[in-house]
Every structure is written in C-alpha cells, then in structure tokens.
PDB file of C-alpha atoms in Angstrom:
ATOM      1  CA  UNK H   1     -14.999   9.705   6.730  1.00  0.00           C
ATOM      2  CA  UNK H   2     -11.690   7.384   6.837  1.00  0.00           C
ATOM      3  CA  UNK H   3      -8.808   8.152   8.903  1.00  0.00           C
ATOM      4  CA  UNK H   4      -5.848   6.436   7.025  1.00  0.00           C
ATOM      5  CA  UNK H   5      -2.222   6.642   8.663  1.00  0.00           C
ATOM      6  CA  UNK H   6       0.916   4.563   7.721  1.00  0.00           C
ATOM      7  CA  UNK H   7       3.895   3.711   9.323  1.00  0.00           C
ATOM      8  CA  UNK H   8       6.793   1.482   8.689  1.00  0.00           C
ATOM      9  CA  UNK H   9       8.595   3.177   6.312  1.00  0.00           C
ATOM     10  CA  UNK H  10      12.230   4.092   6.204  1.00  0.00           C
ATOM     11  CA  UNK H  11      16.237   3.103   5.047  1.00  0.00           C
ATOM     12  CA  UNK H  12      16.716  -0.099   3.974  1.00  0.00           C
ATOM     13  CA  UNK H  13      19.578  -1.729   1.932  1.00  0.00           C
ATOM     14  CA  UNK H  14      18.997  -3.472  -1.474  1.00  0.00           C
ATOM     15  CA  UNK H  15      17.629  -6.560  -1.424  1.00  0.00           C
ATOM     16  CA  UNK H  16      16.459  -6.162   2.561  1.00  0.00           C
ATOM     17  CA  UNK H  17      12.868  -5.892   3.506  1.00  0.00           C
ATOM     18  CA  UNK H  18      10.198  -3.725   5.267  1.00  0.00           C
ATOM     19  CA  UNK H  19       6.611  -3.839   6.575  1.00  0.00           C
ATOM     20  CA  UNK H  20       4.377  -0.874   6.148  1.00  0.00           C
ATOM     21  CA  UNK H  21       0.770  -1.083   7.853  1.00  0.00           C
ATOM     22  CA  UNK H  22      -1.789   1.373   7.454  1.00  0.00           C
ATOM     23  CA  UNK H  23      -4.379   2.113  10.475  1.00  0.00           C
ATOM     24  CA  UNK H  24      -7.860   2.926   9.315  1.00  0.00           C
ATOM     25  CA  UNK H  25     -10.506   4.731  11.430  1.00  0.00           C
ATOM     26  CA  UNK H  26     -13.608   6.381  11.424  1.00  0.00           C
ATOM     27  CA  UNK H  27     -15.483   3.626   9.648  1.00  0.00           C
ATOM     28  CA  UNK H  28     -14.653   0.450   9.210  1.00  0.00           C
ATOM     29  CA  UNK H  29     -12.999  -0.937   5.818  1.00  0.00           C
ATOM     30  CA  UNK H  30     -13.883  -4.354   6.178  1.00  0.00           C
ATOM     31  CA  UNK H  31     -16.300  -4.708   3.278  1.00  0.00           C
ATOM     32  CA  UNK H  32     -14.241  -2.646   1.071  1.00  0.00           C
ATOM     33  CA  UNK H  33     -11.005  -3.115  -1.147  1.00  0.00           C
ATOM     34  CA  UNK H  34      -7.908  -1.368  -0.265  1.00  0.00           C
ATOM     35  CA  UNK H  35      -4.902  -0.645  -2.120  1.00  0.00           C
ATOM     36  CA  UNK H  36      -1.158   0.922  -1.256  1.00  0.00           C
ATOM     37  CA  UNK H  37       0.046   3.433  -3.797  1.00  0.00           C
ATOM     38  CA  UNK H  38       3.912   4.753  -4.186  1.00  0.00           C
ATOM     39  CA  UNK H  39       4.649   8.237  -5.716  1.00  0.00           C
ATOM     40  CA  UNK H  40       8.532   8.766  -6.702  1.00  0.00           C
ATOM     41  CA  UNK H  41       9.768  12.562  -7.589  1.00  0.00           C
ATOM     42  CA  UNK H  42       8.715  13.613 -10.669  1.00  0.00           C
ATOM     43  CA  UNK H  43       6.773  10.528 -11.445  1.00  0.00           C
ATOM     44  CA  UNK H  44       3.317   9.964 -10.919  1.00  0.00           C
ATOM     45  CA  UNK H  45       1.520   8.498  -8.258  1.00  0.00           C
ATOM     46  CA  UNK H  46       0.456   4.634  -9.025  1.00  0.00           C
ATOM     47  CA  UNK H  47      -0.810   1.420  -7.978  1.00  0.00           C
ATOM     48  CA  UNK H  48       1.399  -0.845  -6.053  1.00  0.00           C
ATOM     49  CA  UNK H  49      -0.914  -3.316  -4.626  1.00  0.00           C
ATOM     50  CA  UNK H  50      -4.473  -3.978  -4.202  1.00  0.00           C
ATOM     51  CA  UNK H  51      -6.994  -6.019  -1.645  1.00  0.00           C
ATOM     52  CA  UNK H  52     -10.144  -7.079  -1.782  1.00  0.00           C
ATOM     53  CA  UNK H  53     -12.812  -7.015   1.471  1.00  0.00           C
ATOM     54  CA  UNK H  54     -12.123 -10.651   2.547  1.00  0.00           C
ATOM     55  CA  UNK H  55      -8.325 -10.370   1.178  1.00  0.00           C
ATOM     56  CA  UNK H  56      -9.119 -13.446  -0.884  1.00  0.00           C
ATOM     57  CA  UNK H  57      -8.560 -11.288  -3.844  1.00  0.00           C
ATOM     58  CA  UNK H  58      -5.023  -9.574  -4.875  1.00  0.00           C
ATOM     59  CA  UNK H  59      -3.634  -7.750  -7.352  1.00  0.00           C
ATOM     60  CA  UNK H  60      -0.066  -6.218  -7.631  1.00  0.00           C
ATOM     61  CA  UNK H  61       1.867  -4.089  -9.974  1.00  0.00           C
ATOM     62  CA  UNK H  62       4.197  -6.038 -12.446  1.00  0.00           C
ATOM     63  CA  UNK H  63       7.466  -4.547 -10.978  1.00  0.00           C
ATOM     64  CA  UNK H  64       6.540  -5.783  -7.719  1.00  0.00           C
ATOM     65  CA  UNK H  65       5.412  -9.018  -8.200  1.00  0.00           C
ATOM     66  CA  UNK H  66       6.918 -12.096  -5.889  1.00  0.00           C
ATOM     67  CA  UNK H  67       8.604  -9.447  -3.908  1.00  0.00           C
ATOM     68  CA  UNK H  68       5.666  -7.825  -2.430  1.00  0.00           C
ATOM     69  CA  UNK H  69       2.435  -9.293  -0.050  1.00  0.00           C
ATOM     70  CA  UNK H  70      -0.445  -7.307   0.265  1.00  0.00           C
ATOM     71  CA  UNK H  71      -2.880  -8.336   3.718  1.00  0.00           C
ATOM     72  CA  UNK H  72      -5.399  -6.950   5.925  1.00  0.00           C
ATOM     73  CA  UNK H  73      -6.794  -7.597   9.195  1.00  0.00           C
ATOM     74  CA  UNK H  74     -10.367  -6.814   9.116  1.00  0.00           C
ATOM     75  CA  UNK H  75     -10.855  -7.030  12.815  1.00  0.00           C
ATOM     76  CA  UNK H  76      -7.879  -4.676  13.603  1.00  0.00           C
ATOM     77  CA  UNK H  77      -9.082  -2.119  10.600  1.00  0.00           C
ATOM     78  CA  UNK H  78      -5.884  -2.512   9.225  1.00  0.00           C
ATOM     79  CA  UNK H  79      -3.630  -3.479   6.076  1.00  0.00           C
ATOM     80  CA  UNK H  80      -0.253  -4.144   5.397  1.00  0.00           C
ATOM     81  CA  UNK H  81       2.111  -4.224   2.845  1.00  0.00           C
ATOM     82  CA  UNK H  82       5.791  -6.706   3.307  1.00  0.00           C
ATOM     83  CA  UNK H  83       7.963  -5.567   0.721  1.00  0.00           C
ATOM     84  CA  UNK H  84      10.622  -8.115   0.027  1.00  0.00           C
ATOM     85  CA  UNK H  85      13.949  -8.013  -2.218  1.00  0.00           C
ATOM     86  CA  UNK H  86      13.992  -4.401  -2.276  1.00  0.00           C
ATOM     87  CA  UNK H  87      15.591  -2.253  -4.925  1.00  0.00           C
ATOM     88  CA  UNK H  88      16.711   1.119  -5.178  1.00  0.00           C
ATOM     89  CA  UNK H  89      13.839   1.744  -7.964  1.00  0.00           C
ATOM     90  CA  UNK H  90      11.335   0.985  -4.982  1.00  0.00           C
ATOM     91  CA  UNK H  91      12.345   4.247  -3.252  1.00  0.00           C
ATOM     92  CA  UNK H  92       8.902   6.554  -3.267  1.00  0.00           C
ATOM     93  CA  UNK H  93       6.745   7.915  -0.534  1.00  0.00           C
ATOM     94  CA  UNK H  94       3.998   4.821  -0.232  1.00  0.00           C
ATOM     95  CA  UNK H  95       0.191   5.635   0.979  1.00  0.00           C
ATOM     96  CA  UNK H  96      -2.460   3.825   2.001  1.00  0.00           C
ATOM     97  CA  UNK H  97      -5.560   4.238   0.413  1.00  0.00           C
ATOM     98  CA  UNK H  98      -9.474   3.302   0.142  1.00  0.00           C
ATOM     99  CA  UNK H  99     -12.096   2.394  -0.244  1.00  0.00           C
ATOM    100  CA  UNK H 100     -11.344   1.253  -3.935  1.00  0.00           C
ATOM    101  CA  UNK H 101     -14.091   0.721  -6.265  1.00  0.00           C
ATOM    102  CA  UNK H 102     -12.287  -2.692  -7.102  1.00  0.00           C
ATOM    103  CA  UNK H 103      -9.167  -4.377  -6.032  1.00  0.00           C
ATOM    104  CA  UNK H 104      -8.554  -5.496  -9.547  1.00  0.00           C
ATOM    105  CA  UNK H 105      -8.734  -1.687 -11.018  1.00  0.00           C
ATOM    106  CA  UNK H 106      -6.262   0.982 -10.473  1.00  0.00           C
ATOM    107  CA  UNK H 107      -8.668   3.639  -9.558  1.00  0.00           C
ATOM    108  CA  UNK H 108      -7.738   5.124  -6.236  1.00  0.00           C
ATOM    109  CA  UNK H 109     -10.231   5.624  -3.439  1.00  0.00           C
ATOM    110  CA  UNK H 110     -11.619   9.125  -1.681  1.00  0.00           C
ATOM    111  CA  UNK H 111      -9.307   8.739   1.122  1.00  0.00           C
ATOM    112  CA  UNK H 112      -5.602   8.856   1.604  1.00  0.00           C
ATOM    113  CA  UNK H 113      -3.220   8.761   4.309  1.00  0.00           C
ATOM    114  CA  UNK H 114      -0.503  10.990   4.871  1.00  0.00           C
ATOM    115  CA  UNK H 115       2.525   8.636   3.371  1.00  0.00           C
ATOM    116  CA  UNK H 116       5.394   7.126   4.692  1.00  0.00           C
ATOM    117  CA  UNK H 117       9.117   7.668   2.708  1.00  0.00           C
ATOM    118  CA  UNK H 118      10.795   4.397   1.876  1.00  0.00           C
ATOM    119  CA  UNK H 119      14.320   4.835   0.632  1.00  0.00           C
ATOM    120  CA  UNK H 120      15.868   1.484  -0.934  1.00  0.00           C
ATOM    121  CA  UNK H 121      19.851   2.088  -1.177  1.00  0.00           C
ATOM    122  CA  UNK H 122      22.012   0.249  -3.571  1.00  0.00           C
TER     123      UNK H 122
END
C-alpha cells in the first residue's frame, strides 16, 4: 500500500503562485508515474499534471500549460506541483495520486491522498 498526503494548499490572489508537494510512503514510487488531479464542485475530478519514474517525461492539462511544473524527488518519495499565474478557475481541492499506469494517459492510479483546497481569488 501507498500512503499519499499533500500539503501546500491554500488562498492565493490571481496571478500569485503556490507549491503543493505530496509525501508518499509505504512503498516507494520511484519506478512509477505520478500524477496531481484537481476536483472543483460539481465538476468532475481530472488530470492536472502527470510524471513519469525518472521525471524525464511530463504531461499537463491544456488549461494549465506554462503556468504549471510538475517534479519529483525520487530519493525523498516525493512530488510536487508549482502552480504559477494563478486564476480564479484554478480553485479545486488538488490530490496527489499513483502509481499511474502511464504519465502520458489520464487514468488515475489505486491510491489517493486526502487533498489539499486551493482557492485562487480574483
């Protein structure tokens, strides 16, 4: 089993910028892709950003492209998300997830963490 906890979120004014990280344990998630995932009300719960094991490979959702940077840290079991240029359409609980069958597919992993609430104001 995978442990998966974020932190980082929180209140931020258009156009500022936050960090989120996720801590993995249990197993290690060094050979597999991860991906962060952001669920607004009433909307459904989709792909934001995606890794691969080495973090050579990325992949990002259209909306947040050139805003957003996807990493991981293999040694520390850990990924990250800097979100850049926020908007107030960003706004959505964000969770980590993994391990992803592909970080080029938007299929989610077994595991999920809790979530942490990111609230862009305009």
């Amino acid at each position: 089993q995978v442990q998966l906890v974020e932190s980082g979120g929180g209140l931020v004014q258009a156009g500022g910028s936050l960090r989120l990280s996720c801590a993995a344990s249990g197993r290690s998630i060094s050979l597999y892709p991860m991906g962060w995932f952001r669920q607004a009300p009433g909307k459904e719960r989709d792909l934001v950003a995606a890794i691969g094991p080495g973090g050579e490979l990325t992949s990002y959702a259209d909306s947040v492209k050139g805003r957003f940077i996807i990493s991981r840290n293999n040694i520390k079991n850990s990924v990250s998300l800097q979100m850049n240029s926020l908007k107030p359409e960003d706004t959505a609980v964000y969770y980590c997830n993994g391990p992803m069958v592909s970080a080029i597919a938007s299929t989610p992993g077994a595991y999920w963490g809790q979530g942490t609430q990111v609230t862009v104001s305009s």
